[in-house]
Amino acid sequence: MNNPNFKSRLFSFIFFLGFFIIGMNAVHDFGLGFDDEIQERHGRVSYDYINKTFGIDKGPIAPNREQLHEYEYKYYGVVFQVSALYLERIFGLNSYFERYMLRHQMVFILFFLASIAFYRILYRQFGNRYLAVLGAFIFILSPRTFGHAFFNIKDSVLLSFFVFGLASFYRYLDNPTVRNGLLHALICGLCVNIRIVGIILPALSVAWIGFYFLAAANKKAFWNTWKKSLLTYGLLTPVFIYIFWPYLWENPIHNFLESFKAMGKFDWRGEVLLFNEYLYAPDLPWYYAPAWMLISIPLFYWLLFVLGFGKPLVQWIKGLFKGDLSWFRDREQRFIVIAFSFFLLPLLMVIIKNSTLYDGWRQLHFTYAGFALIVFAGLLRMLRWAKQKQAKVYTLVKVFAGLNIGYILYLMVAIHPYQQTYFNVLASGDQFSRFELDYWGISYRSGLKQLAEKAEEGECIKFYAFSYPGIANHKFLDEETKSKLCLGYNKNDSDYYITNFRSKGERKDYKAKNGRFNNPVVLIERQGVPIMGVFKLDKN
C-alpha cells in the first residue's frame, strides 16, 4: 500500500473515473445545434450505400432515398455518423431523444478517451503520473473545449482523434515498430474520414519522420530501424482512408481530390460577427481565427503557451541557420516542436488560403491538441525555473498557477451549461454587440424548459423559434415537457418568441426593446450577457 507507483495509479484512476461520471451526467444538460440533424442525414445516405454495396437486406433510411454519389454533401466523412446509426439499431433506440443523446454521449466518450490519451502522452514523455494528470486536467479545463465535448459532433470528434493521432505518433517516434506504424496509420485514416482537414495528421507525420532522418547521426542505422514500419505506415494509411470513406470506394483518387478541393474552400456566403463588425465569410481578414482563439482560450493558458515554446523556438531557429539539427534528437525538444507544428501550421494554412470560416474558430478546434501540450510544457518550464530559485519563489509560483487554474474551474461551473460562450478578459465590453454568442443554439433547450414551467395544468404554450435549433430542441425534450409546448409556424399564430439573437437585426431590436422584445419572460444570461431569450408576443 506504500508503493508510490500504486498510489499514483490509484490517483489517476480516481481522477478519470470522476471525470467520466461527471461528464456522463453533464451531457444531459446540453441541447442540439444546427449540425445534429444534417450530420445524421449524411450518415443515413452512406449507411444505405454501404448496405447496398455489401448486399445487406435493409430498407433505405436516407430522406427521399438520396443516393450517395448524387448527394449534395457527399464530400463529408461519415465514420462517426454511420457508427452511430449502427449502434442505435443494435440498442433499439427509436425516439428522437434517444438517437441524438446517443450521439452526444459518443462525443463525450471520445473526448474522455482523448483526455486519457493526452495523459498517456505526458506520462510517456515525463514519467510522472501526477504531472500527467495535471496536464490532462488542463486539457479538460478549457471552457469552450469542455462545452463542445458534449454536443459538437464534428469539431470535437476531430479534436479527440487528433489527440489519439499525436499519442500514436509520439509512440511511433519512440518505438518505430510495425505494430506502432499500423496503429498510427489506422488513426490517420480515421482522422481524414472525420474531416478532410485531418490530412494534416499524416502529412505532418511524414514530414517529421523525414526531418528525424535528416537529424540522425547515423542515417544507415536509422533507416534499418525504420524501414519495415515506415513501409507499413506508408502503404496502410491510404488503405485506411479508402476503407473508412464510402464515397471513395468507386473512384478513390478522383473523388478524394474532388472532396479536398470542395472542402478546402467551403461555399458558405454568410456573415460573421467579430469586434462589433459583420464580416463576409468567404473574404475574412487574416486575423479572424487568431483573434477568436486569443479571446476565447483562458489568458493564463496563453501565458503558459508562450513560456512553453519561447526559449526552444530560439534554439530551433539558431540550429536551422547553422544547419545543425541535433536538437531534434533531444526528446523534450522534439516533443515541443511537434506539438507546436500541429497547432501553428493548420492556422497558417487557413490564413494563407483565405479559407471560409464561420462560428469563431470551430474549424480549427482540433489545433487545441497541440496547443494544450505546449501549455503544459510552459507550466512545467515555469515550475522548474521557480524550483531553482528560493523556496518562497517556488511557493508563490505554485500558488499563482493554482489560483488561475482554480478560477478557470470556478468559471466553468458558474456558466454551466453554456461553456461554449466563454470569453476571457480580452473580450471585455459589450460582448452582446461585439461577438457571436450561442451561435449553435444549444441554449434553446434550457429556454424551452423554463418556458414549459410557466404552463398551466393542461395548457400547451405556443411558441415561435427564430432559428432551427429551437425546433430541434423542442423535439429533444422529454415527453412531459414537450407536451406543454406547441410549435408555432409564424409569429402571428404564436404566444411566445424564442431566440438566440443570431442576427444583426435581432441584436439591434433587442437592445432597442423594439416590438417582439418588449416583454421578456425568460432571459438566459452568461455573466450578465444575454445569450437566449423568450418573449411574450403582443397580439394587438
Coordinates of C-alpha atoms in Angstrom, one line a residue:
M1 CA 0.0 0.0 0.0
N2 CA 3.0 2.3 0.5
N3 CA 4.1 1.6 -3.1
P4 CA 4.3 5.1 -4.8
N5 CA 3.5 3.6 -8.1
F6 CA 0.3 2.1 -6.7
K7 CA -0.7 5.4 -5.2
S8 CA -0.1 7.3 -8.4
R9 CA -2.0 4.7 -10.5
L10 CA -4.9 4.9 -8.0
F11 CA -4.9 8.7 -8.1
S12 CA -5.0 8.6 -11.9
F13 CA -7.8 6.1 -11.9
I14 CA -9.9 8.1 -9.4
F15 CA -9.4 11.3 -11.5
F16 CA -10.6 9.8 -14.7
L17 CA -13.4 7.8 -13.1
G18 CA -14.7 11.1 -11.5
F19 CA -14.4 12.9 -14.8
F20 CA -16.4 10.1 -16.6
I21 CA -19.2 10.2 -14.0
I22 CA -19.4 14.0 -14.1
G23 CA -19.4 14.0 -17.9
M24 CA -22.0 11.3 -18.4
N25 CA -24.3 13.3 -16.2
A26 CA -23.5 16.7 -17.6
V27 CA -24.2 15.6 -21.2
H28 CA -28.0 15.7 -20.4
D29 CA -27.7 19.5 -19.8
F30 CA -26.8 20.4 -23.4
G31 CA -29.2 20.9 -26.3
L32 CA -28.9 20.4 -30.0
G33 CA -27.3 22.7 -32.5
F34 CA -27.6 23.4 -36.2
D35 CA -25.5 20.3 -37.2
D36 CA -27.1 17.4 -35.5
E37 CA -29.8 16.5 -37.9
I38 CA -27.9 17.3 -41.1
Q39 CA -25.0 15.2 -39.9
E40 CA -27.3 12.3 -39.2
R41 CA -28.7 12.7 -42.7
H42 CA -25.1 12.5 -44.1
G43 CA -24.7 9.2 -42.2
R44 CA -28.0 7.8 -43.5
V45 CA -27.1 8.3 -47.1
S46 CA -23.8 6.5 -46.6
Y47 CA -25.4 3.8 -44.4
D48 CA -27.7 2.9 -47.3
Y49 CA -24.8 2.9 -49.7
I50 CA -22.8 0.6 -47.5
N51 CA -25.7 -1.8 -47.1
K52 CA -26.4 -1.8 -50.8
T53 CA -22.7 -2.4 -51.7
F54 CA -22.5 -5.4 -49.4
G55 CA -25.9 -6.8 -50.3
I56 CA -27.3 -6.3 -46.8
D57 CA -31.1 -6.6 -47.0
K58 CA -32.2 -3.4 -45.2
G59 CA -34.6 -0.8 -46.4
P60 CA -33.3 2.6 -47.3
I61 CA -33.4 5.1 -44.4
A62 CA -32.0 8.2 -46.2
P63 CA -34.5 11.0 -46.7
N64 CA -36.1 10.9 -50.2
R65 CA -33.9 7.8 -50.8
E66 CA -31.0 10.0 -51.8
Q67 CA -28.0 8.3 -53.5
L68 CA -24.5 8.9 -52.2
H69 CA -22.9 10.0 -55.5
E70 CA -25.8 12.4 -56.2
Y71 CA -25.9 13.7 -52.7
E72 CA -25.2 17.4 -52.2
Y73 CA -22.9 16.8 -49.1
K74 CA -21.2 13.6 -50.4
Y75 CA -17.8 15.1 -49.5
Y76 CA -18.3 14.7 -45.8
G77 CA -16.6 11.9 -43.9
V78 CA -19.2 9.8 -42.1
V79 CA -17.4 7.2 -39.9
F80 CA -18.8 8.8 -36.7
Q81 CA -22.4 9.1 -38.1
V82 CA -22.5 5.7 -39.6
S83 CA -21.2 4.2 -36.4
A84 CA -24.0 6.0 -34.5
L85 CA -26.6 4.6 -36.9
Y86 CA -25.4 1.0 -36.4
L87 CA -25.3 1.5 -32.6
E88 CA -28.8 2.9 -32.4
R89 CA -30.1 -0.1 -34.2
I90 CA -28.1 -2.5 -32.1
F91 CA -29.5 -1.0 -28.9
G92 CA -33.0 -0.4 -30.4
L93 CA -33.1 3.4 -29.9
N94 CA -36.1 4.7 -31.8
S95 CA -37.1 8.0 -30.2
Y96 CA -35.7 11.3 -31.3
F97 CA -34.3 12.0 -27.8
E98 CA -32.6 8.6 -27.6
R99 CA -31.0 8.8 -31.0
Y100 CA -29.4 12.2 -30.5
M101 CA -28.5 11.7 -26.9
L102 CA -26.5 8.6 -28.1
R103 CA -24.5 10.9 -30.4
H104 CA -23.8 13.4 -27.7
Q105 CA -22.7 10.6 -25.4
M106 CA -20.5 9.3 -28.1
V107 CA -18.9 12.8 -28.5
F108 CA -18.2 13.0 -24.8
I109 CA -16.9 9.4 -24.5
L110 CA -14.4 10.2 -27.4
F111 CA -13.3 13.3 -25.5
F112 CA -13.0 11.3 -22.3
L113 CA -10.8 8.8 -24.1
A114 CA -8.8 11.7 -25.6
S115 CA -8.1 13.0 -22.2
I116 CA -6.7 9.6 -21.2
A117 CA -4.6 9.6 -24.4
F118 CA -3.4 13.2 -23.5
Y119 CA -2.4 11.8 -20.1
R120 CA -0.6 8.9 -21.7
I121 CA 1.4 11.3 -24.0
L122 CA 2.6 13.3 -20.9
Y123 CA 3.3 10.2 -18.8
R124 CA 5.4 8.6 -21.6
Q125 CA 7.3 11.9 -22.1
F126 CA 7.9 12.9 -18.4
G127 CA 7.4 9.7 -16.5
N128 CA 5.3 11.2 -13.7
R129 CA 1.7 10.2 -13.3
Y130 CA 0.8 13.2 -11.1
L131 CA 2.1 15.7 -13.6
A132 CA 0.4 13.7 -16.4
V133 CA -3.0 14.0 -14.5
L134 CA -2.3 17.8 -14.1
G135 CA -1.8 18.0 -17.8
A136 CA -5.0 16.1 -18.6
F137 CA -6.8 18.4 -16.2
I138 CA -5.6 21.5 -18.1
F139 CA -6.6 19.9 -21.4
I140 CA -10.2 19.3 -20.0
L141 CA -10.3 22.7 -18.2
S142 CA -10.8 25.0 -21.1
P143 CA -14.4 26.2 -21.1
R144 CA -15.1 26.2 -24.8
T145 CA -13.3 22.9 -25.4
F146 CA -15.2 21.3 -22.5
G147 CA -18.6 22.6 -23.7
H148 CA -18.1 21.4 -27.2
A149 CA -17.3 18.0 -25.9
F150 CA -20.9 17.4 -25.2
F151 CA -22.6 18.4 -28.4
N152 CA -20.2 19.2 -31.3
I153 CA -20.5 16.1 -33.4
K154 CA -17.9 17.3 -35.9
D155 CA -15.2 19.5 -34.4
S156 CA -14.9 17.9 -31.0
V157 CA -14.7 14.5 -32.6
L158 CA -11.9 15.6 -34.8
L159 CA -10.1 17.1 -31.8
S160 CA -10.3 13.8 -30.0
F161 CA -8.9 11.9 -32.9
F162 CA -6.1 14.4 -33.3
V163 CA -5.1 13.7 -29.7
F164 CA -5.2 10.0 -30.5
G165 CA -3.1 10.8 -33.5
L166 CA -0.5 12.7 -31.5
A167 CA -0.4 9.9 -28.9
S168 CA 0.2 7.3 -31.6
F169 CA 2.8 9.5 -33.4
Y170 CA 4.9 10.1 -30.3
R171 CA 4.7 6.4 -29.5
Y172 CA 5.8 5.6 -33.1
L173 CA 8.7 8.0 -33.0
D174 CA 9.9 6.5 -29.7
N175 CA 9.5 2.9 -30.9
P176 CA 9.2 2.5 -34.7
T177 CA 7.8 -1.0 -34.7
V178 CA 5.5 -2.3 -37.4
R179 CA 2.7 -2.5 -34.8
N180 CA 3.1 1.2 -33.9
G181 CA 3.2 2.1 -37.6
L182 CA 0.0 0.2 -38.2
L183 CA -1.7 1.9 -35.3
H184 CA -0.8 5.4 -36.4
A185 CA -1.9 4.6 -40.0
L186 CA -5.3 3.5 -38.6
I187 CA -5.8 6.7 -36.7
C188 CA -4.6 8.8 -39.6
G189 CA -7.2 7.1 -41.8
L190 CA -10.0 7.8 -39.3
C191 CA -8.9 11.4 -38.9
V192 CA -9.1 12.1 -42.6
N193 CA -12.5 10.5 -42.8
I194 CA -13.9 12.6 -39.9
R195 CA -13.0 15.8 -41.7
I196 CA -10.7 16.1 -44.7
V197 CA -8.6 18.7 -42.9
G198 CA -7.4 15.6 -41.0
I199 CA -5.0 15.0 -43.8
I200 CA -2.7 17.3 -41.8
L201 CA -2.0 14.4 -39.4
P202 CA -0.4 12.1 -41.9
A203 CA 1.2 15.0 -43.8
L204 CA 3.0 16.3 -40.7
S205 CA 3.8 12.8 -39.6
V206 CA 5.7 12.1 -42.8
A207 CA 7.4 15.5 -42.7
W208 CA 8.6 15.0 -39.1
I209 CA 9.8 11.4 -39.8
G210 CA 11.8 12.9 -42.7
F211 CA 13.2 15.6 -40.5
Y212 CA 14.1 13.0 -37.9
F213 CA 16.1 11.1 -40.6
L214 CA 18.0 14.3 -41.6
A215 CA 18.8 14.9 -37.9
A216 CA 20.0 11.3 -37.3
A217 CA 23.7 11.0 -36.5
N218 CA 23.8 7.5 -38.2
K219 CA 21.4 7.6 -41.1
K220 CA 22.0 4.0 -42.2
A221 CA 21.2 2.7 -38.7
F222 CA 18.1 5.0 -38.7
W223 CA 16.9 3.5 -42.0
N224 CA 17.4 0.0 -40.9
T225 CA 15.4 0.6 -37.7
W226 CA 12.6 2.4 -39.5
K227 CA 12.2 0.8 -43.0
K228 CA 9.7 -2.0 -42.1
S229 CA 7.4 0.1 -40.0
L230 CA 7.6 3.0 -42.4
L231 CA 6.6 0.8 -45.3
T232 CA 3.7 -0.5 -43.2
Y233 CA 2.6 3.1 -42.4
G234 CA 3.1 4.4 -45.9
L235 CA 1.0 1.6 -47.5
L236 CA -1.7 1.3 -44.9
T237 CA -2.6 5.0 -44.4
P238 CA -4.2 5.4 -47.8
V239 CA -5.8 2.0 -47.4
F240 CA -7.5 3.0 -44.2
I241 CA -8.5 6.4 -45.7
Y242 CA -10.2 4.4 -48.5
I243 CA -11.8 1.8 -46.3
F244 CA -13.5 4.2 -43.9
W245 CA -14.8 6.6 -46.6
P246 CA -17.5 5.1 -48.7
Y247 CA -17.5 8.0 -51.2
L248 CA -14.0 6.9 -52.3
W249 CA -14.9 3.3 -53.0
E250 CA -15.8 3.6 -56.7
N251 CA -13.1 6.1 -57.7
P252 CA -10.7 6.8 -54.9
I253 CA -8.2 9.2 -56.4
H254 CA -10.7 11.4 -58.3
N255 CA -13.2 11.5 -55.5
F256 CA -10.6 12.3 -52.9
L257 CA -9.2 15.2 -54.9
E258 CA -12.7 16.4 -55.6
S259 CA -13.5 16.3 -51.9
F260 CA -10.3 18.1 -51.0
K261 CA -11.0 20.9 -53.4
A262 CA -14.6 21.3 -52.3
M263 CA -13.9 21.3 -48.6
G264 CA -10.8 23.5 -49.0
K265 CA -12.9 26.5 -49.9
F266 CA -16.3 25.7 -48.5
D267 CA -19.2 27.6 -50.2
W268 CA -20.8 29.4 -47.3
R269 CA -21.7 33.1 -48.0
G270 CA -23.0 34.3 -44.7
E271 CA -21.7 37.0 -42.3
V272 CA -19.8 36.5 -39.0
L273 CA -19.5 38.9 -36.2
L274 CA -16.2 40.0 -34.6
F275 CA -15.4 43.1 -32.7
N276 CA -18.8 44.7 -33.5
E277 CA -18.2 44.2 -37.2
Y278 CA -20.0 41.9 -39.6
L279 CA -17.6 40.2 -41.9
Y280 CA -18.2 38.3 -45.2
A281 CA -17.2 34.7 -44.5
P282 CA -15.5 33.9 -47.9
D283 CA -13.3 37.0 -47.6
L284 CA -12.3 37.2 -43.9
P285 CA -9.3 39.3 -42.7
W286 CA -6.3 37.2 -41.8
Y287 CA -6.7 37.9 -38.1
Y288 CA -10.2 36.3 -37.8
A289 CA -9.2 32.9 -36.5
P290 CA -6.2 34.1 -34.4
A291 CA -8.4 36.8 -32.8
W292 CA -11.1 34.3 -31.9
M293 CA -8.5 31.9 -30.3
L294 CA -7.0 34.8 -28.4
I295 CA -10.2 35.9 -26.8
S296 CA -11.8 32.5 -26.1
I297 CA -9.0 30.5 -24.6
P298 CA -8.1 31.3 -20.9
L299 CA -5.5 34.1 -20.8
F300 CA -3.4 32.1 -18.3
Y301 CA -3.0 29.4 -20.9
W302 CA -1.7 31.9 -23.4
L303 CA 1.0 32.9 -20.9
L304 CA 2.0 29.3 -20.5
F305 CA 1.9 28.7 -24.2
V306 CA 4.4 31.5 -24.8
L307 CA 6.6 30.1 -22.0
G308 CA 6.3 26.6 -23.5
F309 CA 7.7 27.4 -26.9
G310 CA 9.6 30.7 -26.5
K311 CA 13.1 29.5 -25.5
P312 CA 13.0 26.3 -27.6
L313 CA 12.0 28.4 -30.6
V314 CA 15.1 30.4 -30.4
Q315 CA 17.2 27.3 -30.3
W316 CA 15.4 25.8 -33.3
I317 CA 15.9 28.8 -35.4
K318 CA 19.6 29.0 -34.5
G319 CA 20.1 25.4 -35.3
L320 CA 18.3 25.7 -38.7
F321 CA 20.5 28.6 -39.7
K322 CA 23.6 26.7 -38.7
G323 CA 22.5 23.5 -40.4
D324 CA 22.6 21.8 -37.0
L325 CA 19.6 19.6 -36.5
S326 CA 21.0 17.8 -33.4
W327 CA 18.4 19.5 -31.2
F328 CA 15.7 17.3 -32.7
R329 CA 17.4 14.3 -31.2
D330 CA 16.6 15.7 -27.8
R331 CA 13.4 14.0 -26.8
E332 CA 11.9 17.0 -25.0
Q333 CA 12.8 19.5 -27.8
R334 CA 11.2 17.1 -30.3
F335 CA 8.1 16.8 -28.2
I336 CA 7.6 20.6 -28.1
V337 CA 8.4 21.4 -31.7
I338 CA 6.0 18.6 -33.0
A339 CA 3.2 19.8 -30.7
F340 CA 3.9 23.4 -31.8
S341 CA 3.6 22.4 -35.5
F342 CA 0.3 20.7 -35.0
F343 CA -1.1 24.0 -33.6
L344 CA 0.6 26.6 -35.8
L345 CA 0.7 25.0 -39.3
P346 CA -3.1 24.5 -39.7
L347 CA -3.6 28.1 -38.6
L348 CA -1.1 29.4 -41.1
M349 CA -2.7 27.3 -43.9
V350 CA -6.1 28.8 -43.2
I351 CA -4.7 32.3 -43.3
I352 CA -2.6 31.7 -46.4
K353 CA -5.5 30.0 -48.3
N354 CA -8.0 32.6 -47.0
S355 CA -10.3 29.7 -46.2
T356 CA -14.0 30.3 -45.5
L357 CA -14.6 30.2 -41.7
Y358 CA -17.6 30.7 -39.5
D359 CA -18.7 30.4 -35.9
G360 CA -15.4 31.5 -34.4
W361 CA -12.5 29.0 -34.7
R362 CA -14.6 25.9 -34.7
Q363 CA -13.0 24.5 -37.9
L364 CA -9.6 24.8 -36.2
H365 CA -10.8 23.3 -32.9
F366 CA -8.5 20.3 -33.5
T367 CA -5.4 22.5 -33.1
Y368 CA -6.2 22.7 -29.4
A369 CA -4.5 19.3 -29.1
G370 CA -1.0 20.7 -29.9
F371 CA -1.8 24.0 -28.1
A372 CA -2.6 22.2 -24.8
L373 CA 0.6 20.2 -25.0
I374 CA 2.6 23.4 -25.3
V375 CA 0.6 24.9 -22.4
F376 CA 1.7 22.0 -20.2
A377 CA 5.3 22.4 -21.3
G378 CA 5.1 26.1 -20.3
L379 CA 3.7 25.2 -16.9
L380 CA 6.5 22.7 -16.4
R381 CA 9.1 25.2 -17.5
M382 CA 7.7 27.8 -15.1
L383 CA 7.7 25.4 -12.2
R384 CA 11.3 24.2 -13.0
W385 CA 12.5 27.8 -13.1
A386 CA 10.8 28.6 -9.8
K387 CA 12.2 25.5 -8.1
Q388 CA 15.8 26.7 -8.9
K389 CA 15.0 29.9 -7.0
Q390 CA 14.3 30.4 -3.3
A391 CA 11.6 28.2 -1.7
K392 CA 9.4 31.3 -1.4
V393 CA 9.5 31.9 -5.1
Y394 CA 8.6 28.3 -5.8
T395 CA 5.6 28.5 -3.4
L396 CA 4.4 31.8 -5.0
V397 CA 4.6 30.4 -8.5
K398 CA 2.6 27.3 -7.4
V399 CA 0.0 29.5 -5.7
F400 CA -0.2 31.7 -8.8
A401 CA -0.8 28.7 -11.0
G402 CA -3.2 27.1 -8.6
L403 CA -5.3 30.3 -8.3
N404 CA -5.5 30.7 -12.1
I405 CA -6.5 27.1 -12.6
G406 CA -8.9 27.3 -9.7
Y407 CA -10.5 30.4 -11.2
I408 CA -11.0 28.7 -14.6
L409 CA -12.7 25.8 -12.8
Y410 CA -14.9 28.1 -10.9
L411 CA -16.0 29.9 -14.1
M412 CA -16.7 26.6 -15.9
V413 CA -19.0 25.6 -13.0
A414 CA -20.6 29.1 -12.8
I415 CA -21.5 29.3 -16.5
H416 CA -22.6 25.6 -16.9
P417 CA -24.1 24.5 -19.3
Y418 CA -23.1 27.5 -21.5
Q419 CA -19.3 27.0 -21.5
Q420 CA -19.3 27.3 -25.3
T421 CA -20.0 31.0 -24.9
Y422 CA -16.9 31.7 -22.7
F423 CA -14.6 34.7 -23.3
N424 CA -11.5 35.8 -21.4
V425 CA -10.9 39.3 -20.2
L426 CA -9.6 40.4 -23.6
A427 CA -13.2 40.4 -24.9
S428 CA -14.4 42.8 -22.2
G429 CA -17.0 45.4 -23.1
D430 CA -20.4 44.9 -24.8
Q431 CA -20.0 41.2 -25.7
F432 CA -23.6 41.1 -26.9
S433 CA -22.9 43.5 -29.7
R434 CA -19.3 42.6 -30.4
F435 CA -19.3 38.8 -30.7
E436 CA -21.2 35.7 -31.7
L437 CA -22.5 34.2 -28.5
D438 CA -24.6 30.9 -28.5
Y439 CA -24.4 30.7 -32.3
W440 CA -25.0 26.9 -32.1
G441 CA -28.4 27.4 -30.5
I442 CA -27.6 24.9 -27.7
S443 CA -29.4 27.0 -25.0
Y444 CA -32.7 26.7 -26.8
R445 CA -33.3 23.6 -24.8
S446 CA -32.9 25.4 -21.5
G447 CA -35.1 28.3 -22.7
L448 CA -37.9 25.9 -23.7
K449 CA -37.7 24.0 -20.4
Q450 CA -38.0 27.3 -18.5
L451 CA -40.9 28.3 -20.7
A452 CA -42.7 25.0 -20.1
E453 CA -42.5 25.6 -16.4
K454 CA -44.9 28.5 -16.9
A455 CA -47.6 26.4 -18.5
E456 CA -50.9 25.9 -16.5
E457 CA -52.3 22.4 -16.0
G458 CA -53.3 21.0 -19.4
E459 CA -52.0 24.1 -21.3
C460 CA -49.9 23.9 -24.4
I461 CA -47.9 27.1 -24.8
K462 CA -47.5 28.1 -28.4
F463 CA -44.0 29.4 -29.3
Y464 CA -42.2 30.5 -32.5
A465 CA -38.4 30.0 -32.7
F466 CA -36.1 32.4 -34.5
S467 CA -33.8 29.6 -35.8
Y468 CA -34.0 25.9 -36.5
P469 CA -32.3 24.7 -33.3
G470 CA -35.4 26.0 -31.5
I471 CA -37.5 23.4 -33.4
A472 CA -34.9 20.6 -32.9
N473 CA -34.6 21.2 -29.2
H474 CA -38.4 21.1 -28.8
K475 CA -38.2 17.5 -30.3
F476 CA -35.2 16.8 -28.0
L477 CA -37.2 17.5 -24.8
D478 CA -38.7 14.7 -22.6
E479 CA -42.3 13.9 -23.4
E480 CA -43.8 15.6 -20.4
T481 CA -42.0 18.9 -21.0
K482 CA -42.7 18.7 -24.8
S483 CA -46.4 18.2 -24.2
K484 CA -46.6 21.7 -22.6
L485 CA -45.2 23.4 -25.7
C486 CA -46.7 23.7 -29.1
L487 CA -44.7 24.8 -32.1
G488 CA -46.0 27.8 -34.0
Y489 CA -45.1 28.3 -37.7
N490 CA -45.1 32.1 -37.6
K491 CA -45.1 34.9 -35.0
N492 CA -48.7 35.8 -35.7
D493 CA -50.1 32.4 -34.5
S494 CA -47.8 32.1 -31.5
D495 CA -47.9 33.5 -28.0
Y496 CA -44.1 33.5 -27.3
Y497 CA -41.0 34.2 -29.3
I498 CA -37.7 32.4 -28.5
T499 CA -34.3 33.5 -30.0
N500 CA -30.6 33.0 -29.6
F501 CA -30.0 36.5 -31.1
R502 CA -28.0 35.2 -34.0
S503 CA -28.5 38.1 -36.5
K504 CA -27.8 41.8 -36.8
G505 CA -31.5 42.6 -36.7
E506 CA -32.2 40.5 -33.6
R507 CA -29.4 42.2 -31.6
K508 CA -30.4 45.7 -32.8
D509 CA -34.1 45.2 -32.0
Y510 CA -33.4 43.6 -28.6
K511 CA -31.2 46.5 -27.5
A512 CA -33.8 48.9 -28.6
K513 CA -36.6 46.8 -27.0
N514 CA -38.5 47.0 -30.2
G515 CA -41.7 45.1 -31.0
R516 CA -41.4 41.4 -30.0
F517 CA -38.7 42.2 -27.5
N518 CA -40.9 44.3 -25.2
N519 CA -41.9 41.6 -22.7
P520 CA -39.2 39.1 -21.7
V521 CA -40.4 36.1 -19.7
V522 CA -37.2 34.1 -19.8
L523 CA -33.7 35.6 -20.2
I524 CA -30.7 33.3 -20.1
E525 CA -27.5 35.2 -19.3
R526 CA -23.9 34.2 -19.1
Q527 CA -22.1 36.6 -16.7
G528 CA -24.6 39.3 -17.4
V529 CA -24.6 38.8 -21.2
P530 CA -27.9 37.6 -22.7
I531 CA -27.5 34.5 -24.9
M532 CA -31.1 33.3 -25.1
G533 CA -34.5 35.0 -24.6
V534 CA -38.2 34.1 -24.6
F535 CA -40.6 36.9 -25.1
K536 CA -44.4 37.3 -24.7
L537 CA -45.8 38.4 -28.1
D538 CA -48.3 41.2 -28.1
K539 CA -51.4 40.2 -30.1
N540 CA -52.6 43.8 -30.5

